[in-house]
Coordinates of C-alpha atoms and ligand atoms in Angstrom, one line a residue:
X1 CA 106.4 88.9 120.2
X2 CA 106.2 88.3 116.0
X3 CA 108.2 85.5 115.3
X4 CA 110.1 86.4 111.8
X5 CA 111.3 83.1 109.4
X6 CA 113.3 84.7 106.6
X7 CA 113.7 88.3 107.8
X8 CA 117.0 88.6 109.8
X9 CA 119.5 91.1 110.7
X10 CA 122.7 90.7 109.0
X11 CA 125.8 92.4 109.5
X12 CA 127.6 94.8 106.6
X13 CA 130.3 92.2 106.2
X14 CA 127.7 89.2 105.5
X15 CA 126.0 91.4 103.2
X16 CA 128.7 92.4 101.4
X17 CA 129.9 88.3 101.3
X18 CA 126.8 87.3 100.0
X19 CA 126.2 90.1 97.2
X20 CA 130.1 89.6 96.0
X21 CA 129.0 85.4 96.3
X22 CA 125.4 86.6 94.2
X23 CA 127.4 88.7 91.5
X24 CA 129.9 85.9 90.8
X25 CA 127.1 84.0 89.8
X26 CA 125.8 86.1 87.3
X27 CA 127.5 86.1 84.2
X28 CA 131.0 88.1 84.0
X29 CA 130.8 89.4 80.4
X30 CA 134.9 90.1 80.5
X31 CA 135.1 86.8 81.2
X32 CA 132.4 84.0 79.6
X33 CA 132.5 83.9 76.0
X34 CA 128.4 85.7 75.4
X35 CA 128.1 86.3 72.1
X36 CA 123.7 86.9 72.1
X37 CA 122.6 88.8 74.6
X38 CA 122.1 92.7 73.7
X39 CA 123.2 93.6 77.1
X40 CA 126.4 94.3 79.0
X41 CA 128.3 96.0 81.8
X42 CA 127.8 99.7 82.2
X43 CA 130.0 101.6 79.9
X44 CA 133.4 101.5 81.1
X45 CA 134.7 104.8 80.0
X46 CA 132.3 106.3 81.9
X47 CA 131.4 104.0 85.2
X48 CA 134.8 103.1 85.9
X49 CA 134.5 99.2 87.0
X50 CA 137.7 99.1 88.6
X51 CA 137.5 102.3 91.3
X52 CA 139.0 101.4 95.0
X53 CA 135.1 102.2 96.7
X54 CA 133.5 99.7 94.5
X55 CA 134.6 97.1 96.8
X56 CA 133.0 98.2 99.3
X57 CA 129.9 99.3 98.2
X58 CA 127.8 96.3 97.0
X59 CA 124.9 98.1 96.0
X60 CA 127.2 100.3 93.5
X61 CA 129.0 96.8 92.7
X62 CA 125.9 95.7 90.9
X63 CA 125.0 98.2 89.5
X64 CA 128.1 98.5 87.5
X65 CA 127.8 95.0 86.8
X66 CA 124.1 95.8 85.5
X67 CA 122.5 92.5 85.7
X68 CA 118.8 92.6 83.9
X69 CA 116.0 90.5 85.7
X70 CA 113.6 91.0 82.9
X71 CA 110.9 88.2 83.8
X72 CA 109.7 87.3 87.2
X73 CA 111.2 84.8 89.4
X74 CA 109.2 83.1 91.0
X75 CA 107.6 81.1 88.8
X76 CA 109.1 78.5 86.3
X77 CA 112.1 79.3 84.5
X78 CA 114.5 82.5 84.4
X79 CA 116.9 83.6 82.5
X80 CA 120.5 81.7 83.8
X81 CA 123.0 84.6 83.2
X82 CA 121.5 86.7 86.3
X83 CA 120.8 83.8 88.8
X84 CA 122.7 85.2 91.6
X85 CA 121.0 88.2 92.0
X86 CA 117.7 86.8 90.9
X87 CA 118.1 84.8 94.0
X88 CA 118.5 88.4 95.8
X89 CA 115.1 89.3 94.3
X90 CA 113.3 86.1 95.3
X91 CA 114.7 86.0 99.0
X92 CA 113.1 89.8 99.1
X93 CA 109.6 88.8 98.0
X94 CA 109.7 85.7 100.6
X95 CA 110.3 88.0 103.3
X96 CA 108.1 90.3 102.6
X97 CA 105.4 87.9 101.8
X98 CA 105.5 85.8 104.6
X99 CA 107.0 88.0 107.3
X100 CA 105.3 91.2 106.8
X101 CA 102.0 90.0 104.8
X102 CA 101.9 87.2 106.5
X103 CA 101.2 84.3 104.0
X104 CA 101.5 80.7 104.5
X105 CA 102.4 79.8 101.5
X106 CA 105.0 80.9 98.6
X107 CA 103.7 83.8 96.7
X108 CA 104.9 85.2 93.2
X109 CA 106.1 88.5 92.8
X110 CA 109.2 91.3 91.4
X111 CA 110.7 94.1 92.0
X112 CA 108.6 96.9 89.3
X113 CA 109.2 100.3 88.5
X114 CA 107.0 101.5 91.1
X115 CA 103.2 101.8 92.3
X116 CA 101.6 103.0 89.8
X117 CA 103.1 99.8 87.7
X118 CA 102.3 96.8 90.3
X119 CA 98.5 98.4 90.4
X120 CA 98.5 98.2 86.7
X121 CA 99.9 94.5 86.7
X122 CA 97.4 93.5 89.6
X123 CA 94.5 95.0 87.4
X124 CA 95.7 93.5 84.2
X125 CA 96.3 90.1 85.6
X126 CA 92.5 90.3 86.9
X127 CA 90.6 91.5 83.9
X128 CA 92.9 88.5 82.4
X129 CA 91.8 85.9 84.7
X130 CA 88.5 86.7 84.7
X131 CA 88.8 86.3 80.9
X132 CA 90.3 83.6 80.1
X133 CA 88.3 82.0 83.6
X134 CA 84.9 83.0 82.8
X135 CA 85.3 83.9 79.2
X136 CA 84.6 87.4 80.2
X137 CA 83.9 90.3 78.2
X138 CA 86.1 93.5 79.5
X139 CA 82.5 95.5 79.7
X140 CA 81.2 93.2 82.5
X141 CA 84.3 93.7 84.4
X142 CA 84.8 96.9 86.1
X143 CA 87.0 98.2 88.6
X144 CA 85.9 99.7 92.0
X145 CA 88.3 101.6 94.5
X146 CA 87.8 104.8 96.7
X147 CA 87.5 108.2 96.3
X148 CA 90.9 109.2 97.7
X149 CA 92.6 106.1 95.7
X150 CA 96.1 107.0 94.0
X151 CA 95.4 108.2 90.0
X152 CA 97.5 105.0 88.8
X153 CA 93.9 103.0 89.0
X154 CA 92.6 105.7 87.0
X155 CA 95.4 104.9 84.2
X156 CA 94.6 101.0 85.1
X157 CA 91.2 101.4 83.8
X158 CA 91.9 103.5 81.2
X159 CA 94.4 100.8 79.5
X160 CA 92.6 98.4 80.4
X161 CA 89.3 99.1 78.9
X162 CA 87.2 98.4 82.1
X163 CA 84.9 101.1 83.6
X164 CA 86.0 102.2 87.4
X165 CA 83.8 103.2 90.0
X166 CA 84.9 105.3 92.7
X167 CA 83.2 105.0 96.3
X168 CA 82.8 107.9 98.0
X169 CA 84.3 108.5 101.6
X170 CA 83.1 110.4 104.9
X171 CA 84.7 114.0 104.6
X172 CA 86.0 114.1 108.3
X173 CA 87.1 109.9 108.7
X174 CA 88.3 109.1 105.4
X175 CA 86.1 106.1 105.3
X176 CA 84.1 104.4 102.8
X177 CA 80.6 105.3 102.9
X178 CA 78.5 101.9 103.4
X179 CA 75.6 102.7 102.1
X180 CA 77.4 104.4 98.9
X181 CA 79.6 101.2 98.6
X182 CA 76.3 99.1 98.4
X183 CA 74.4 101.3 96.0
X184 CA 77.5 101.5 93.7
X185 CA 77.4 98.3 93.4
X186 CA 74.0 97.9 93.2
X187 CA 74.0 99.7 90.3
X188 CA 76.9 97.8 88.9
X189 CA 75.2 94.7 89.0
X190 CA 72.6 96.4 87.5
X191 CA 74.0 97.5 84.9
X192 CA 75.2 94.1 83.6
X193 CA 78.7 94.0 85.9
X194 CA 79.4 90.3 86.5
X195 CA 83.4 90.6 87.9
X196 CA 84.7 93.3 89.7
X197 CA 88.4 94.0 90.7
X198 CA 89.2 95.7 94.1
X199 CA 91.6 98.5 94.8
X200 CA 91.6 98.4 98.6
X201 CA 94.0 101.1 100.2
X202 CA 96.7 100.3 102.6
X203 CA 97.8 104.0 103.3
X204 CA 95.5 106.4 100.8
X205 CA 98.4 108.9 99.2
X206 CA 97.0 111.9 100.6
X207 CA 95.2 110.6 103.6
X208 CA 97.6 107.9 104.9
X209 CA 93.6 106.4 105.3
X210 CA 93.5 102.5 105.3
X211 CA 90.0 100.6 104.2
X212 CA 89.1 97.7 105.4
X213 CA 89.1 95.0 103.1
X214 CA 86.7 92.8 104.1
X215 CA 83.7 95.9 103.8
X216 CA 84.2 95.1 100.1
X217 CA 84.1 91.7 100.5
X218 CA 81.0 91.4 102.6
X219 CA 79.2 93.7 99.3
X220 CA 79.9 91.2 96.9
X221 CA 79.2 88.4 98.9
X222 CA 75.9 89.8 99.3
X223 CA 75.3 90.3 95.5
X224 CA 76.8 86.8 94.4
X225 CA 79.7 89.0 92.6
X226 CA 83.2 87.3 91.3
X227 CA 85.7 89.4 92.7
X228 CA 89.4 89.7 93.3
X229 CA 91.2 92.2 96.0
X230 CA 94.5 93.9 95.6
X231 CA 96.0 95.7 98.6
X232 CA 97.7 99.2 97.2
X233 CA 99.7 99.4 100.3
X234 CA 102.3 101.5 98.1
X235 CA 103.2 104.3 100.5
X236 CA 101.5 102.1 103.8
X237 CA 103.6 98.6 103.2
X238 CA 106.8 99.1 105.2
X239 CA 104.7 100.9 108.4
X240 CA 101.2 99.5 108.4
X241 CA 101.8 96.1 108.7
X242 CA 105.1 96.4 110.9
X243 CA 103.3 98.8 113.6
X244 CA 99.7 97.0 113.2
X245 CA 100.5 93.6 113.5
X246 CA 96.5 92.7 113.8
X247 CA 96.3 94.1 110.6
X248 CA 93.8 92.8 107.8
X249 CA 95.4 93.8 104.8
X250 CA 97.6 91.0 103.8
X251 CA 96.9 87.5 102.5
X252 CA 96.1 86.3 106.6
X253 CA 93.1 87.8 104.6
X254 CA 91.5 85.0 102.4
X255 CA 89.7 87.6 100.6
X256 CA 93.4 89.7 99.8
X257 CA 95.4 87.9 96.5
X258 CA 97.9 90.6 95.7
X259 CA 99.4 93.4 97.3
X260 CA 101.8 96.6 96.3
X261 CA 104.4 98.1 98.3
X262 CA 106.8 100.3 97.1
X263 CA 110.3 99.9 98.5
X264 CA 111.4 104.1 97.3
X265 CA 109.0 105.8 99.4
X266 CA 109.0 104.7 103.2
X267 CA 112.0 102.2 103.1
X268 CA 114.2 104.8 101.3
X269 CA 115.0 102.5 98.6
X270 CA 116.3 104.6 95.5
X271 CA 113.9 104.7 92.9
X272 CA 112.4 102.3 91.0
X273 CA 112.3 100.0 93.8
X274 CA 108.1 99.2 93.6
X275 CA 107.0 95.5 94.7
X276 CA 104.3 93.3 93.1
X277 CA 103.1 90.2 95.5
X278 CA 100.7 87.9 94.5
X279 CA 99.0 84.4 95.6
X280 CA 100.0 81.6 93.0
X281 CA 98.4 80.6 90.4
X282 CA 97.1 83.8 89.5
X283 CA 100.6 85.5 87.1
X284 CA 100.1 82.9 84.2
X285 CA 97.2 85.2 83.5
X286 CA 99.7 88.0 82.2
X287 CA 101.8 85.3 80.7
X288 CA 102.6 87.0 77.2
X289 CA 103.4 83.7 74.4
X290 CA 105.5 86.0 72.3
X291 CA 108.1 86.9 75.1
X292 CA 110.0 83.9 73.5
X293 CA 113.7 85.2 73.3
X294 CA 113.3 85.5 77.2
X295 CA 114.3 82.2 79.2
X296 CA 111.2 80.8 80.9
X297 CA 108.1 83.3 80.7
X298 CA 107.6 86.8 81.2
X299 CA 105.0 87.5 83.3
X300 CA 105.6 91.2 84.2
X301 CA 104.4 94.7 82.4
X302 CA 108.3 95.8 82.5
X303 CA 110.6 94.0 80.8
X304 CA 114.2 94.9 81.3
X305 CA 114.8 95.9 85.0
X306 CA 118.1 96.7 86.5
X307 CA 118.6 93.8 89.2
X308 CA 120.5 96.6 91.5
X309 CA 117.0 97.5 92.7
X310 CA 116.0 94.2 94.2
X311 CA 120.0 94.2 96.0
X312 CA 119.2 98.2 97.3
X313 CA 116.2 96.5 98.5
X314 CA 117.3 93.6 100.3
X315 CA 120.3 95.4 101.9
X316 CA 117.7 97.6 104.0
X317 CA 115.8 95.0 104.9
X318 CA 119.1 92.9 106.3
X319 CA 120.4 95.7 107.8
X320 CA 117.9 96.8 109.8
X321 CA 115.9 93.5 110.8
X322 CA 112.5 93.4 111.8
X323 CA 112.8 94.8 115.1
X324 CA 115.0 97.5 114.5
X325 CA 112.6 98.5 111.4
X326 CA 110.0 98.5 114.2
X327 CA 111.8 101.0 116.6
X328 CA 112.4 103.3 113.4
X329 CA 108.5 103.3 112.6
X330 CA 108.2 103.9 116.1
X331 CA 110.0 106.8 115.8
X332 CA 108.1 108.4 113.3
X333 CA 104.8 107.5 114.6
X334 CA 105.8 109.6 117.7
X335 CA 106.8 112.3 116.3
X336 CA 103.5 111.8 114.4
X337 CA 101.7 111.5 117.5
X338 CA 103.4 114.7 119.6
X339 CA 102.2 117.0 116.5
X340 CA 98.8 116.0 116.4
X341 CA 98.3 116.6 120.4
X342 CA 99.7 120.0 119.8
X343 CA 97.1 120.6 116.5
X344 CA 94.4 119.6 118.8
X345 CA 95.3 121.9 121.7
X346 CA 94.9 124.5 119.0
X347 CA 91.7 123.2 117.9
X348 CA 93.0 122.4 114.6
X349 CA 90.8 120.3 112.1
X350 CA 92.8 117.4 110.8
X351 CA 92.8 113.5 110.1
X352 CA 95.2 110.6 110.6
X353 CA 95.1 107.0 111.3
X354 CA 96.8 106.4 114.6
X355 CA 99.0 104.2 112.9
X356 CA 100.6 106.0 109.9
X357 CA 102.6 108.8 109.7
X358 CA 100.7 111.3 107.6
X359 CA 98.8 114.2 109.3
X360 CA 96.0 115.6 107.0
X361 CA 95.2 119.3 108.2
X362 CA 91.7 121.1 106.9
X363 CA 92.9 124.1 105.1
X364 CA 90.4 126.0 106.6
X365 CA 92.5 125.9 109.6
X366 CA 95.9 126.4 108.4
X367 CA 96.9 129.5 106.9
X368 CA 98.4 129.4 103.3
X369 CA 101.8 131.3 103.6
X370 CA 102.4 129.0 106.7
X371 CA 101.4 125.8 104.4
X372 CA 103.8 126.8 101.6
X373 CA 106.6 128.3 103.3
X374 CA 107.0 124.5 105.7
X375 CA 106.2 122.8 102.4
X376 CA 102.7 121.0 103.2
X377 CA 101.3 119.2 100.1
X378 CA 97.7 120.6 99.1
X379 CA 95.1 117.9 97.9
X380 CA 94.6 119.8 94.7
X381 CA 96.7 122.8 93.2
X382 CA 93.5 124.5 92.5
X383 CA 92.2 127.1 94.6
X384 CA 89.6 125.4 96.4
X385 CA 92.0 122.9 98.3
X386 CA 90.3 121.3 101.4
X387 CA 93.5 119.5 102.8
X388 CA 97.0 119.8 103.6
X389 CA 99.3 117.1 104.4
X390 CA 102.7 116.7 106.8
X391 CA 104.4 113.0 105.7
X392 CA 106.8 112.6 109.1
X393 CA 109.5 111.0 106.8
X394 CA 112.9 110.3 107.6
X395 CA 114.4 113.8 107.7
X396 CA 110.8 115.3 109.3
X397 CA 112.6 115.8 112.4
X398 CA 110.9 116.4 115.5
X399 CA 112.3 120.3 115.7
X400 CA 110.6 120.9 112.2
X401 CA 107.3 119.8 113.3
X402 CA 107.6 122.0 116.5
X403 CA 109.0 124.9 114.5
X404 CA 105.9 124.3 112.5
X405 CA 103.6 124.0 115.5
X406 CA 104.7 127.7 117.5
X407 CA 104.5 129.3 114.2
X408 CA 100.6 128.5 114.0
X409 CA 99.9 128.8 117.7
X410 CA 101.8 132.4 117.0
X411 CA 99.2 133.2 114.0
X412 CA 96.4 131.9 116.6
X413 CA 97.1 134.2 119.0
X414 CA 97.3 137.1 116.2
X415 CA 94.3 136.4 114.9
X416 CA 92.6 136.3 118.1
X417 CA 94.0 139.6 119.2
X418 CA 92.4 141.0 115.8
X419 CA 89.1 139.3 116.1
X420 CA 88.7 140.9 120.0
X421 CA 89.6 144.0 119.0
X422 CA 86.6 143.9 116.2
Ligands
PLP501 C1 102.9 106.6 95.5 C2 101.7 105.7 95.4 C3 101.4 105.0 94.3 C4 102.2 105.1 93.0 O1 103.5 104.8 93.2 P1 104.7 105.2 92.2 O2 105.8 104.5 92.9 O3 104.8 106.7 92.3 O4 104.4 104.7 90.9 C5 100.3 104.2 94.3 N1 99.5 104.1 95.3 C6 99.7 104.8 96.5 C7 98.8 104.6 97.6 C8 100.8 105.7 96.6 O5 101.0 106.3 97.7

């Protein structure tokens, strides 16, 4: 059994202790005299501060008390009017880090706005470092991810100034071709490419597909590249890890230095709850000089953040514990796993990694009204979709799938019936 260091169950009552403990000290702006800052509590008037449920509801608490952890917290210096709950946000990104991506060491990381911005910060903090490292030019750095990577790499490289070159997969498995991996960057190489930056998926969007890591790594080992790898495990980081624990994907992997995981899609966090982790040494590369009304250094693509976030997050995580989290994955993969043996009894084309919770149907298989009226997600709103997908979430309980399941086996039949009687 996974031994777990900083990830522990803690009761409602603790929780609520150590929040009310982390709030006290932040600063109270009814009570400290704080003349400069161009923040404050929420508006009063509206958010009443005093209301009976407040008390016991930490999560509300702080937001009401609307402490900003602009910066990240890690490293050097923060700003001392949100300390307590900073503290929150650094305890998150230790557990996480070590007891669920399995590093060694301390890592640096925060709480973003989501995905799409801690792919952006990984990719910015790489073309950085292999500027100011190498001395760089952006047109010998490029990017290089999959063909079913999420779009925020596509707005990455488009910010960014780099070129990005996608890697076609296999159609049926969802994997990276080798031989297309190799020729890509080939022609990279070729093409005067010097320092690439790796968007390896933990959990593909659409696919729930994960690649393996260390296929990149063997490429540009063989063409003497530079190279860094970032994990997107956005939508895979609070299942992949926890049900594979021989995973690959976090920094047990010399080859991995940063990962993303976002917080609002599988651990229900509310929104704006992404995650940014990264080996040290590598943030300073996104230190921005001019952030210099904000104590210590600002290392993040935010700014202003609303510390509740990094509190919504850290409650989940205490509440359940590691091994309940497990069960609860558990759960889903099963349900996950009792669909697809009914889709293959029917013959039905689909994909999914046996340890995610996404089943990927082939349209051709699946009629539309079916698709639409159990809300399946198409792969493209065009016409010419290939894919639909099922994401056994939370709510997807196990009646819905099996609603789902004797509807199609009852279209099966019909169409059977009509293609004997042709
Ligand atoms: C959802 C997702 C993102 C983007 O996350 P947002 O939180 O929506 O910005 C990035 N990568 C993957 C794999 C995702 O599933």
């Amino acid at each position: 059994m996974k031994e777990y260091k900083y990830w522990k169950k803690i009761g409602v009552e603790i929780q609520k202790e150590l929040i009310s403990k982390a709030l006290a000290k932040n600063i109270n702006y009814s009570q400290s005299p704080v003349l400069g800052l161009p923040g404050t509590k929420l508006d009063g008037r509206v958010f009443y501060e005093q209301a009976e449920f407040l008390k016991e509801a930490p999560f509300l608490q702080t937001i009401v008390q609307n402490p900003n952890h602009i910066g990240c917290h890690t490293v050097g210096e923060s700003e001392p009017f949100f300390q307590g709950t900073q503290d929150i946000e650094k305890d998150v990104i230790q557990i996480l880090s070590k007891d669920i991506l399995q590093s060694q060491e301390d890592c640096d990381g925060y709480v973003t706005s989501g995905g799409t911005e801690a792919n952006i910060q990984a990719c910015w903090m790489y073309r950085n470092f292999f500027i100011n490292t190498f001395n760089a030019s952006c047109n010998e750095i490029f990017l290089i991810a999959s063909q079913d990577t999420h779009y925020s790499v596509n707005k990455a490289a488009n910010l960014l100034n780099i070129d990005l070159v996608i890697v076609p997969v296999d159609f049926d498995t969802r994997e990276i071709l080798p031989d297309q991996l190799d020729k890509h960057v080939y022609e990279a190489v070729k093409n005067g490419k010097k320092y690439a930056i790796v968007i390896s998926n933990a959990g593909t969007t659409m696919f729930g597909s994960v690649d393996n890591p260390d296929d990149y790594a063997s490429v540009f080992i063989k063409y003497d590249l530079n190279f860094k790898l970032h994990i997107d495990a956005a939508f895979g980081g609070f299942i992949y890890p926890i049900v594979n624990q021989n995973h690959n994907i976090g920094f047990n992997n010399k080859h991995v230095s940063s990962v993303t995981m976002d917080a609002h899609k599988m651990l229900q966090a509310p929104y704006g709850t992404g995650i940014f982790i990264t080996r040290k040494g590598l943030i300073d590369n996104v230190f921005t000089k001019e952030a210099k009304y904000v104590n210590g250094m600002d290392t993040t693509l935010s700014g202003s953040r609303s510390g509740a976030n990094a509190v919504a997050i850290w409650m989940i995580l205490q509440t359940y514990g590691p091994h309940q989290w497990l069960e609860k994955m558990k759960i889903l993969n099963y349900r996950t796993e009792v669909c697809c043996q009914e889709l293959e009894k029917l013959g039905i084309g689909f994909y999914r990694d046996s340890h995610m919770n996404i089943i990927t149907i082939k349209s051709a298989d699946l009629p539309k009204e079916l698709a639409v009226k159990f809300g399946l997600i198409p792969d493209s709103h065009d016409e010419d979709n290939n894919w639909y997908k099922i994401v056994v979430m939370d709510h997807v309980q196990q009646e819905a799938l099996n609603d789902f399941i004797s509807e199609l086996k009852e279209f099966r039949s019909r169409e059977r019936k009509v293609s004997l009687e042709n």
